[in-house]
N, CA, C and O atoms as a DFTB+ gen file, in Angstrom:
556 C
 N C O
     1  1     145.917    -115.518     106.764
     2  2     145.776    -114.486     105.773
     3  2     145.359    -113.210     106.397
     4  3     144.389    -113.166     107.154
     5  1     146.157    -112.040     106.058
     6  2     145.725    -110.768     106.629
     7  2     144.799    -110.173     105.491
     8  3     145.072    -110.317     104.299
     9  1     143.697    -109.503     105.942
    10  2     142.832    -108.730     105.165
    11  2     142.523    -107.414     105.645
    12  3     142.633    -107.160     106.844
    13  1     142.096    -106.438     104.701
    14  2     141.430    -105.196     105.053
    15  2     140.100    -105.309     104.412
    16  3     139.968    -105.660     103.239
    17  1     139.146    -105.017     105.173
    18  2     137.841    -105.004     104.682
    19  2     137.297    -103.495     104.679
    20  3     137.159    -102.843     105.714
    21  1     137.006    -103.014     103.394
    22  2     136.631    -101.611     103.573
    23  2     135.190    -101.387     103.986
    24  3     134.456    -102.344     104.231
    25  1     134.788    -100.158     104.063
    26  2     133.551     -99.763     104.474
    27  2     132.389    -100.357     103.443
    28  3     131.255    -100.526     103.890
    29  1     132.632    -100.611     102.319
    30  2     131.585    -101.085     101.369
    31  2     131.353    -102.564     101.918
    32  3     130.196    -102.973     102.019
    33  1     132.364    -103.326     102.253
    34  2     132.075    -104.643     102.835
    35  2     131.636    -104.722     104.279
    36  3     130.959    -105.696     104.609
    37  1     131.931    -103.846     105.131
    38  2     131.478    -103.802     106.520
    39  2     129.946    -103.385     106.471
    40  3     129.159    -103.907     107.260
    41  1     129.540    -102.475     105.572
    42  2     128.121    -102.054     105.573
    43  2     127.333    -103.076     105.027
    44  3     126.195    -103.169     105.487
    45  1     127.722    -103.979     104.025
    46  2     127.046    -105.173     103.612
    47  2     126.746    -106.114     104.807
    48  3     125.647    -106.616     105.044
    49  1     127.875    -106.278     105.519
    50  2     127.791    -107.198     106.739
    51  2     126.745    -106.622     107.737
    52  3     125.850    -107.335     108.188
    53  1     126.870    -105.455     108.033
    54  2     125.907    -104.870     109.029
    55  2     124.390    -104.766     108.609
    56  3     123.454    -104.876     109.401
    57  1     124.282    -104.549     107.316
    58  2     122.894    -104.343     106.851
    59  2     122.298    -105.963     106.706
    60  3     121.151    -106.260     107.039
    61  1     123.101    -106.759     106.256
    62  2     122.712    -108.229     106.071
    63  2     121.280    -108.425     105.496
    64  3     120.425    -109.174     105.968
    65  1     121.157    -107.618     104.381
    66  2     119.867    -107.647     103.684
    67  2     120.201    -107.819     102.204
    68  3     120.546    -106.853     101.524
    69  1     120.091    -109.141     101.673
    70  2     120.487    -109.383     100.339
    71  2     119.507    -108.742      99.403
    72  3     119.884    -108.602      98.239
    73  1     118.334    -108.340      99.725
    74  2     117.487    -107.531      98.893
    75  2     117.944    -106.063      98.656
    76  3     117.654    -105.489      97.607
    77  1     118.605    -105.510      99.564
    78  2     119.008    -104.202      99.572
    79  2     120.497    -104.096      99.141
    80  3     120.808    -103.085      98.512
    81  1     121.457    -105.028      99.409
    82  2     122.706    -105.052      99.221
    83  2     123.186    -106.391      98.480
    84  3     122.881    -107.449      99.030
    85  1     123.881    -106.436      97.329
    86  2     124.381    -107.642      96.878
    87  2     125.512    -108.178      97.762
    88  3     126.220    -107.404      98.406
    89  1     125.679    -109.495      97.790
    90  2     126.970    -110.114      98.473
    91  2     126.959    -110.035      99.830
    92  3     128.035    -110.184     100.409
    93  1     125.720    -109.782     100.623
    94  2     125.915    -109.685     102.025
    95  2     126.260    -110.970     102.673
    96  3     126.826    -110.956     103.766
    97  1     125.960    -112.086     102.078
    98  2     126.322    -113.354     102.762
    99  2     127.795    -113.477     102.678
   100  3     128.459    -113.863     103.640
   101  1     128.302    -113.163     101.562
   102  2     129.839    -113.123     101.434
   103  2     130.607    -112.219     102.514
   104  3     131.636    -112.548     103.104
   105  1     129.950    -111.091     102.645
   106  2     130.472    -110.199     103.634
   107  2     130.457    -110.733     105.014
   108  3     131.417    -110.592     105.773
   109  1     129.250    -111.412     105.372
   110  2     129.130    -111.961     106.672
   111  2     130.032    -113.225     106.853
   112  3     130.434    -113.475     107.989
   113  1     130.357    -113.995     105.870
   114  2     131.248    -115.104     105.893
   115  2     132.637    -114.573     106.201
   116  3     133.387    -115.214     106.938
   117  1     133.031    -113.315     105.607
   118  2     134.311    -112.861     105.942
   119  2     134.506    -112.355     107.402
   120  3     135.484    -112.664     108.082
   121  1     133.503    -111.558     107.822
   122  2     133.606    -111.106     109.318
   123  2     133.466    -112.267     110.235
   124  3     133.952    -112.191     111.364
   125  1     132.830    -113.354     109.835
   126  2     132.730    -114.445     110.719
   127  2     134.104    -115.119     110.672
   128  3     134.586    -115.477     111.747
   129  1     134.740    -115.317     109.611
   130  2     136.137    -115.848     109.650
   131  2     137.123    -115.113     110.323
   132  3     138.093    -115.728     110.766
   133  1     137.027    -113.710     110.497
   134  2     137.821    -112.933     111.144
   135  2     137.583    -113.322     112.710
   136  3     138.562    -113.543     113.424
   137  1     136.303    -113.397     113.208
   138  2     135.828    -113.605     114.387
   139  2     136.406    -115.045     114.963
   140  3     136.706    -115.185     116.148
   141  1     136.524    -116.095     113.980
   142  2     136.872    -117.431     114.201
   143  2     138.453    -117.506     114.261
   144  3     139.036    -118.487     114.723
   145  1     139.166    -116.279     113.706
   146  2     140.650    -116.361     113.719
   147  2     141.211    -116.979     112.485
   148  3     142.403    -117.266     112.374
   149  1     140.278    -117.181     111.522
   150  2     140.755    -117.774     110.176
   151  2     141.491    -116.659     109.234
   152  3     142.354    -116.881     108.385
   153  1     140.969    -115.500     109.577
   154  2     141.686    -114.349     108.863
   155  2     142.067    -113.258     109.816
   156  3     141.350    -113.046     110.795
   157  1     143.249    -112.487     109.575
   158  2     143.527    -111.575     110.541
   159  2     143.216    -110.244     109.927
   160  3     143.633    -109.980     108.799
   161  1     142.557    -109.461     110.569
   162  2     142.072    -108.252     110.087
   163  2     142.735    -106.998     110.590
   164  3     142.927    -106.843     111.796
   165  1     143.133    -105.989     109.588
   166  2     143.717    -104.623     109.895
   167  2     142.965    -103.819     109.299
   168  3     142.494    -104.148     108.210
   169  1     142.662    -102.533     109.887
   170  2     141.852    -101.596     109.266
   171  2     142.623    -100.179     109.394
   172  3     143.420    -100.009     110.316
   173  1     142.350     -99.121     108.396
   174  2     142.875     -97.891     108.779
   175  2     142.072     -97.303     109.817
   176  3     140.895     -97.570     110.056
   177  1     142.956     -96.317     110.528
   178  2     142.326     -95.782     111.793
   179  2     141.041     -94.995     111.557
   180  3     140.357     -94.735     112.547
   181  1     140.674     -94.622     110.457
   182  2     139.265     -93.936     110.165
   183  2     138.151     -94.686     109.942
   184  3     137.064     -94.146     109.734
   185  1     138.300     -95.941     109.962
   186  2     137.178     -96.934     109.407
   187  2     135.958     -96.730     110.245
   188  3     134.888     -96.548     109.664
   189  1     136.004     -96.741     111.479
   190  2     134.799     -96.355     112.311
   191  2     134.034     -95.167     111.868
   192  3     132.823     -95.209     111.651
   193  1     134.734     -94.151     111.745
   194  2     134.079     -92.777     111.422
   195  2     133.389     -92.974     109.990
   196  3     132.235     -92.584     109.820
   197  1     134.041     -93.523     109.072
   198  2     133.382     -93.735     107.827
   199  2     132.207     -94.605     107.648
   200  3     131.275     -94.296     106.905
   201  1     132.256     -95.715     108.344
   202  2     131.127     -96.610     108.431
   203  2     129.999     -95.979     109.249
   204  3     128.832     -96.182     108.914
   205  1     130.337     -95.131     110.437
   206  2     129.215     -94.639     111.113
   207  2     128.533     -93.480     110.280
   208  3     127.338     -93.235     110.450
   209  1     129.273     -92.799     109.414
   210  2     128.771     -91.778     108.536
   211  2     127.912     -92.287     107.566
   212  3     126.997     -91.580     107.145
   213  1     128.107     -93.569     107.099
   214  2     127.279     -94.302     106.120
   215  2     126.133     -94.804     106.774
   216  3     125.050     -94.726     106.195
   217  1     126.220     -95.346     107.978
   218  2     125.094     -95.889     108.694
   219  2     124.017     -94.760     109.086
   220  3     122.801     -94.953     109.114
   221  1     124.645     -93.591     109.373
   222  2     123.824     -92.495     109.757
   223  2     122.834     -92.072     108.576
   224  3     121.684     -91.672     108.758
   225  1     123.447     -92.218     107.371
   226  2     122.578     -91.862     106.204
   227  2     121.656     -93.059     105.748
   228  3     120.497     -92.875     105.378
   229  1     122.198     -94.175     105.798
   230  2     121.391     -95.216     105.177
   231  2     120.499     -96.059     106.036
   232  3     119.570     -96.685     105.526
   233  1     120.762     -96.102     107.410
   234  2     120.189     -96.931     108.484
   235  2     120.149     -96.065     109.704
   236  3     120.754     -96.459     110.701
   237  1     119.494     -94.911     109.734
   238  2     119.447     -93.996     110.817
   239  2     118.936     -94.681     112.177
   240  3     119.411     -94.545     113.304
   241  1     117.925     -95.394     111.800
   242  2     117.187     -96.152     112.992
   243  2     118.126     -97.146     113.762
   244  3     117.843     -97.368     114.939
   245  1     119.075     -97.685     113.279
   246  2     120.083     -98.621     113.838
   247  2     121.546     -98.053     114.102
   248  3     122.438     -98.649     114.706
   249  1     121.612     -96.965     113.614
   250  2     123.169     -96.453     113.579
   251  2     123.803     -96.306     114.776
   252  3     124.970     -96.666     114.922
   253  1     123.110     -95.779     115.710
   254  2     123.793     -95.540     117.026
   255  2     123.999     -96.888     117.711
   256  3     125.025     -96.984     118.383
   257  1     123.168     -97.969     117.646
   258  2     123.550     -99.373     118.304
   259  2     124.646     -99.965     117.346
   260  3     125.584    -100.594     117.836
   261  1     124.553     -99.789     116.087
   262  2     125.606    -100.365     115.278
   263  2     126.984     -99.872     115.483
   264  3     127.984    -100.589     115.526
   265  1     126.950     -98.492     115.615
   266  2     128.308     -98.025     116.009
   267  2     128.850     -98.324     117.349
   268  3     130.063     -98.489     117.480
   269  1     128.048     -98.406     118.351
   270  2     128.432     -98.982     119.712
   271  2     128.955    -100.355     119.462
   272  3     130.088    -100.613     119.869
   273  1     128.260    -101.268     118.837
   274  2     128.614    -102.461     118.619
   275  2     129.940    -102.641     118.029
   276  3     130.774    -103.387     118.542
   277  1     130.172    -101.902     116.853
   278  2     131.493    -101.888     116.061
   279  2     132.598    -101.326     116.937
   280  3     133.709    -101.823     116.752
   281  1     132.486    -100.358     117.877
   282  2     133.386     -99.802     118.730
   283  2     133.859    -101.004     119.743
   284  3     135.046    -101.153     120.033
   285  1     132.954    -101.734     120.183
   286  2     133.099    -102.778     121.124
   287  2     134.155    -104.019     120.457
   288  3     134.838    -104.742     121.183
   289  1     134.148    -104.095     119.197
   290  2     134.910    -104.997     118.506
   291  2     136.431    -104.903     118.696
   292  3     137.186    -105.875     118.747
   293  1     136.791    -103.595     118.797
   294  2     138.072    -103.204     119.013
   295  2     139.131    -103.811     117.934
   296  3     140.149    -104.377     118.335
   297  1     138.863    -103.677     116.635
   298  2     139.571    -104.495     115.748
   299  2     140.825    -103.482     115.576
   300  3     140.752    -102.269     115.768
   301  1     141.974    -104.181     115.187
   302  2     143.282    -103.535     115.047
   303  2     143.337    -102.489     113.995
   304  3     142.772    -102.684     112.919
   305  1     143.929    -101.484     114.220
   306  2     144.001    -100.387     113.157
   307  2     145.566    -100.006     112.924
   308  3     146.454    -100.347     113.706
   309  1     145.778     -99.243     111.726
   310  2     146.881     -98.766     111.358
   311  2     146.725     -97.309     111.292
   312  3     145.729     -96.876     110.712
   313  1     147.596     -96.465     111.822
   314  2     147.431     -95.079     111.702
   315  2     148.883     -94.442     111.848
   316  3     149.319     -94.009     112.915
   317  1     149.564     -94.440     110.663
   318  2     151.027     -94.043     110.679
   319  2     151.164     -92.871     109.700
   320  3     150.258     -92.584     108.918
   321  1     152.303     -92.217     109.764
   322  2     152.674     -91.271     108.781
   323  2     152.819     -91.780     107.350
   324  3     152.416     -91.200     106.341
   325  1     153.506     -93.044     107.419
   326  2     153.621     -93.637     106.092
   327  2     152.402     -94.144     105.466
   328  3     152.311     -94.213     104.240
   329  1     151.391     -94.528     106.308
   330  2     150.134     -94.780     105.652
   331  2     149.492     -93.689     104.957
   332  3     148.893     -93.878     103.898
   333  1     149.593     -92.504     105.530
   334  2     148.923     -91.392     104.926
   335  2     149.794     -90.901     103.801
   336  3     149.240     -90.265     102.904
   337  1     150.965     -91.097     103.746
   338  2     151.748     -90.764     102.472
   339  2     151.345     -91.598     101.304
   340  3     151.034     -91.098     100.223
   341  1     151.356     -92.982     101.561
   342  2     150.885     -93.753     100.624
   343  2     149.446     -93.634     100.137
   344  3     149.216     -93.838      98.944
   345  1     148.437     -93.311     100.999
   346  2     147.107     -92.984     100.666
   347  2     146.993     -91.857      99.876
   348  3     146.339     -91.862      98.834
   349  1     147.669     -90.755     100.357
   350  2     147.580     -89.408      99.597
   351  2     148.102     -89.696      98.137
   352  3     147.481     -89.313      97.146
   353  1     149.239     -90.369      98.076
   354  2     149.735     -90.602      96.677
   355  2     148.733     -91.321      95.885
   356  3     148.529     -90.988      94.718
   357  1     148.086     -92.296      96.445
   358  2     147.014     -93.039      95.676
   359  2     146.012     -92.257      95.325
   360  3     145.548     -92.337      94.188
   361  1     145.534     -91.401      96.224
   362  2     144.318     -90.464      96.021
   363  2     144.756     -89.549      94.789
   364  3     144.057     -89.459      93.780
   365  1     145.757     -88.995      94.922
   366  2     146.195     -88.006      93.820
   367  2     146.391     -88.817      92.388
   368  3     145.973     -88.367      91.321
   369  1     147.000     -89.919      92.507
   370  2     147.352     -90.674      91.126
   371  2     146.056     -91.127      90.673
   372  3     145.787     -90.926      89.489
   373  1     145.157     -91.737      91.455
   374  2     144.003     -92.287      91.006
   375  2     142.719     -91.348      90.852
   376  3     141.675     -91.676      90.287
   377  1     142.964     -90.228      91.406
   378  2     141.825     -89.216      91.538
   379  2     140.701     -89.714      92.241
   380  3     139.562     -89.557      91.802
   381  1     140.976     -90.385      93.449
   382  2     140.003     -90.917      94.156
   383  2     140.125     -90.330      95.618
   384  3     141.140     -89.785      96.050
   385  1     138.899     -90.525      96.348
   386  2     138.864     -89.985      97.725
   387  2     139.851     -90.604      98.625
   388  3     140.115     -91.801      98.509
   389  1     140.388     -89.895      99.478
   390  2     141.444     -90.271     100.501
   391  2     140.864     -91.385     101.271
   392  3     141.553     -92.380     101.493
   393  1     139.446     -91.283     101.768
   394  2     138.871     -92.215     102.691
   395  2     139.038     -93.703     101.917
   396  3     139.335     -94.729     102.529
   397  1     138.842     -93.654     100.743
   398  2     138.905     -95.044     100.016
   399  2     140.394     -95.455      99.933
   400  3     140.695     -96.618     100.200
   401  1     141.292     -94.601      99.594
   402  2     142.630     -95.054      99.254
   403  2     143.238     -95.437     100.717
   404  3     144.171     -96.239     100.675
   405  1     142.886     -95.029     101.855
   406  2     143.384     -95.423     103.109
   407  2     143.188     -96.925     103.228
   408  3     144.139     -97.559     103.686
   409  1     142.238     -97.494     102.928
   410  2     141.979     -98.843     103.029
   411  2     143.023     -99.687     102.097
   412  3     143.561    -100.709     102.523
   413  1     143.245     -99.202     100.872
   414  2     144.186     -99.846      99.902
   415  2     145.610     -99.565     100.464
   416  3     146.440    -100.472     100.409
   417  1     145.927     -98.404     100.982
   418  2     147.329     -98.143     101.489
   419  2     147.405     -99.054     102.779
   420  3     148.516     -99.512     103.048
   421  1     146.506     -99.319     103.479
   422  2     146.738    -100.098     104.643
   423  2     147.030    -101.514     104.117
   424  3     148.022    -102.033     104.630
   425  1     146.451    -102.160     103.309
   426  2     146.803    -103.314     102.518
   427  2     148.339    -103.317     102.081
   428  3     149.145    -104.180     102.427
   429  1     148.617    -102.226     101.272
   430  2     149.850    -102.307     100.723
   431  2     150.903    -102.041     101.792
   432  3     152.009    -102.553     101.620
   433  1     150.699    -101.343     102.811
   434  2     151.691    -101.170     103.979
   435  2     151.848    -102.392     104.742
   436  3     152.930    -102.597     105.293
   437  1     150.834    -103.291     104.849
   438  2     151.057    -104.422     105.676
   439  2     151.101    -105.801     105.013
   440  3     151.198    -106.854     105.643
   441  1     151.035    -105.710     103.891
   442  2     150.950    -107.135     103.092
   443  2     149.801    -107.811     103.077
   444  3     149.743    -108.977     102.688
   445  1     148.693    -107.085     103.536
   446  2     147.226    -107.674     103.492
   447  2     146.667    -107.612     102.154
   448  3     147.248    -107.005     101.254
   449  1     145.503    -108.248     101.975
   450  2     144.590    -108.022     100.789
   451  2     143.451    -107.233     101.061
   452  3     142.663    -107.676     101.896
   453  1     143.191    -106.069     100.478
   454  2     142.052    -105.487     100.492
   455  2     140.847    -106.021      99.822
   456  3     140.798    -106.219      98.608
   457  1     139.875    -106.251     100.646
   458  2     138.549    -106.844     100.058
   459  2     137.572    -105.648      99.859
   460  3     137.304    -104.971     100.852
   461  1     137.059    -105.356      98.747
   462  2     136.146    -104.345      98.441
   463  2     134.971    -104.750      97.642
   464  3     135.036    -105.612      96.765
   465  1     133.898    -104.114      97.961
   466  2     132.607    -104.307      97.098
   467  2     132.573    -103.019      96.039
   468  3     131.665    -102.931      95.213
   469  1     133.569    -102.091      96.126
   470  2     133.474    -101.024      95.338
   471  2     134.297    -101.324      93.924
   472  3     135.503    -101.159      93.740
   473  1     133.333    -101.801      93.000
   474  2     133.917    -102.090      91.641
   475  2     134.602    -100.912      90.840
   476  3     135.486    -101.121      90.009
   477  1     134.187     -99.826      91.115
   478  2     134.753     -98.699      90.403
   479  2     136.210     -98.506      90.913
   480  3     137.102     -98.464      90.065
   481  1     136.520     -98.387      92.220
   482  2     137.791     -98.414      92.803
   483  2     138.631     -99.498      92.290
   484  3     139.747     -99.247      91.834
   485  1     138.139    -100.747      92.340
   486  2     138.858    -101.895      91.970
   487  2     139.349    -101.857      90.572
   488  3     140.451    -102.346      90.323
   489  1     138.507    -101.230      89.482
   490  2     138.837    -101.026      88.210
   491  2     139.951    -100.030      88.161
   492  3     140.890    -100.307      87.415
   493  1     139.991     -98.992      88.791
   494  2     141.063     -97.976      88.793
   495  2     142.328     -98.434      89.566
   496  3     143.433     -98.057      89.176
   497  1     142.207     -99.168      90.559
   498  2     143.445     -99.423      91.568
   499  2     143.863    -101.063      91.428
   500  3     144.829    -101.500      92.052
   501  1     143.113    -101.848      90.626
   502  2     143.414    -103.338      90.581
   503  2     144.782    -103.550      90.208
   504  3     145.401    -104.468      90.744
   505  1     145.368    -102.759      89.291
   506  2     146.647    -103.012      88.801
   507  2     147.803    -102.829      89.778
   508  3     148.926    -103.284      89.565
   509  1     147.461    -102.136      90.862
   510  2     148.426    -101.728      91.970
   511  2     148.624    -102.905      92.799
   512  3     149.532    -102.854      93.630
   513  1     147.869    -104.032      92.698
   514  2     148.010    -105.159      93.681
   515  2     147.293    -104.964      95.162
   516  3     146.827    -103.925      95.628
   517  1     147.346    -106.236      95.736
   518  2     146.675    -106.299      97.026
   519  2     145.351    -105.907      97.292
   520  3     144.974    -105.446      98.369
   521  1     144.517    -106.129      96.118
   522  2     143.118    -105.691      96.229
   523  2     142.359    -106.700      95.489
   524  3     142.826    -107.121      94.431
   525  1     141.140    -107.173      95.967
   526  2     140.191    -108.085      95.243
   527  2     138.776    -107.610      95.599
   528  3     138.520    -107.028      96.652
   529  1     137.914    -107.886      94.687
   530  2     136.458    -107.712      94.794
   531  2     135.804    -108.726      95.688
   532  3     136.080    -109.921      95.578
   533  1     135.032    -108.323      96.480
   534  2     134.330    -109.170      97.519
   535  2     133.890    -110.542      96.678
   536  3     134.434    -111.596      97.005
   537  1     133.114    -110.539      95.823
   538  2     132.637    -111.760      95.261
   539  2     133.802    -112.634      94.763
   540  3     133.494    -113.814      94.597
   541  1     134.987    -112.324      94.510
   542  2     136.074    -113.115      94.128
   543  2     136.931    -113.490      95.187
   544  3     137.892    -114.217      94.940
   545  1     136.685    -113.045      96.463
   546  2     137.658    -113.471      97.525
   547  2     137.181    -114.826      98.108
   548  3     136.013    -115.201      98.213
   549  1     138.223    -115.439      98.440
   550  2     137.923    -116.942      98.919
   551  2     138.735    -117.010     100.313
   552  3     139.826    -116.454     100.443
   553  1     138.229    -117.599     101.145
   554  2     138.886    -117.716     102.646
   555  2     139.847    -118.879     102.483
   556  3     140.529    -119.255     103.436
């Protein structure tokens, strides 16, 4: 199964602090499943920039090391004109930030499932398909 994990899920995995973030264990399970080859991961090209920006804000003491580790993972990305067309259309239609719609567009363009912890985005975009909330996803 092919998945897209958005920044909300990746941050939960990185922080691994259930007192600070709900569903960190679920996020960790997903990333571990990717590492074991049980799930195929694809991410939009901007993912590392977005995650790094969040880390700098919420975990400045570990941000540099975390970003270096993430870079070494060398996860596959999608960065095509078609992806940006779909993401831009979603951003306009949903009145949502392009950084968020890029993850969903990646899922729509590749036949993957977007796994998100962003319930607000899921409520707005759930009817478009290829998206599930982190607590509802099963490997």
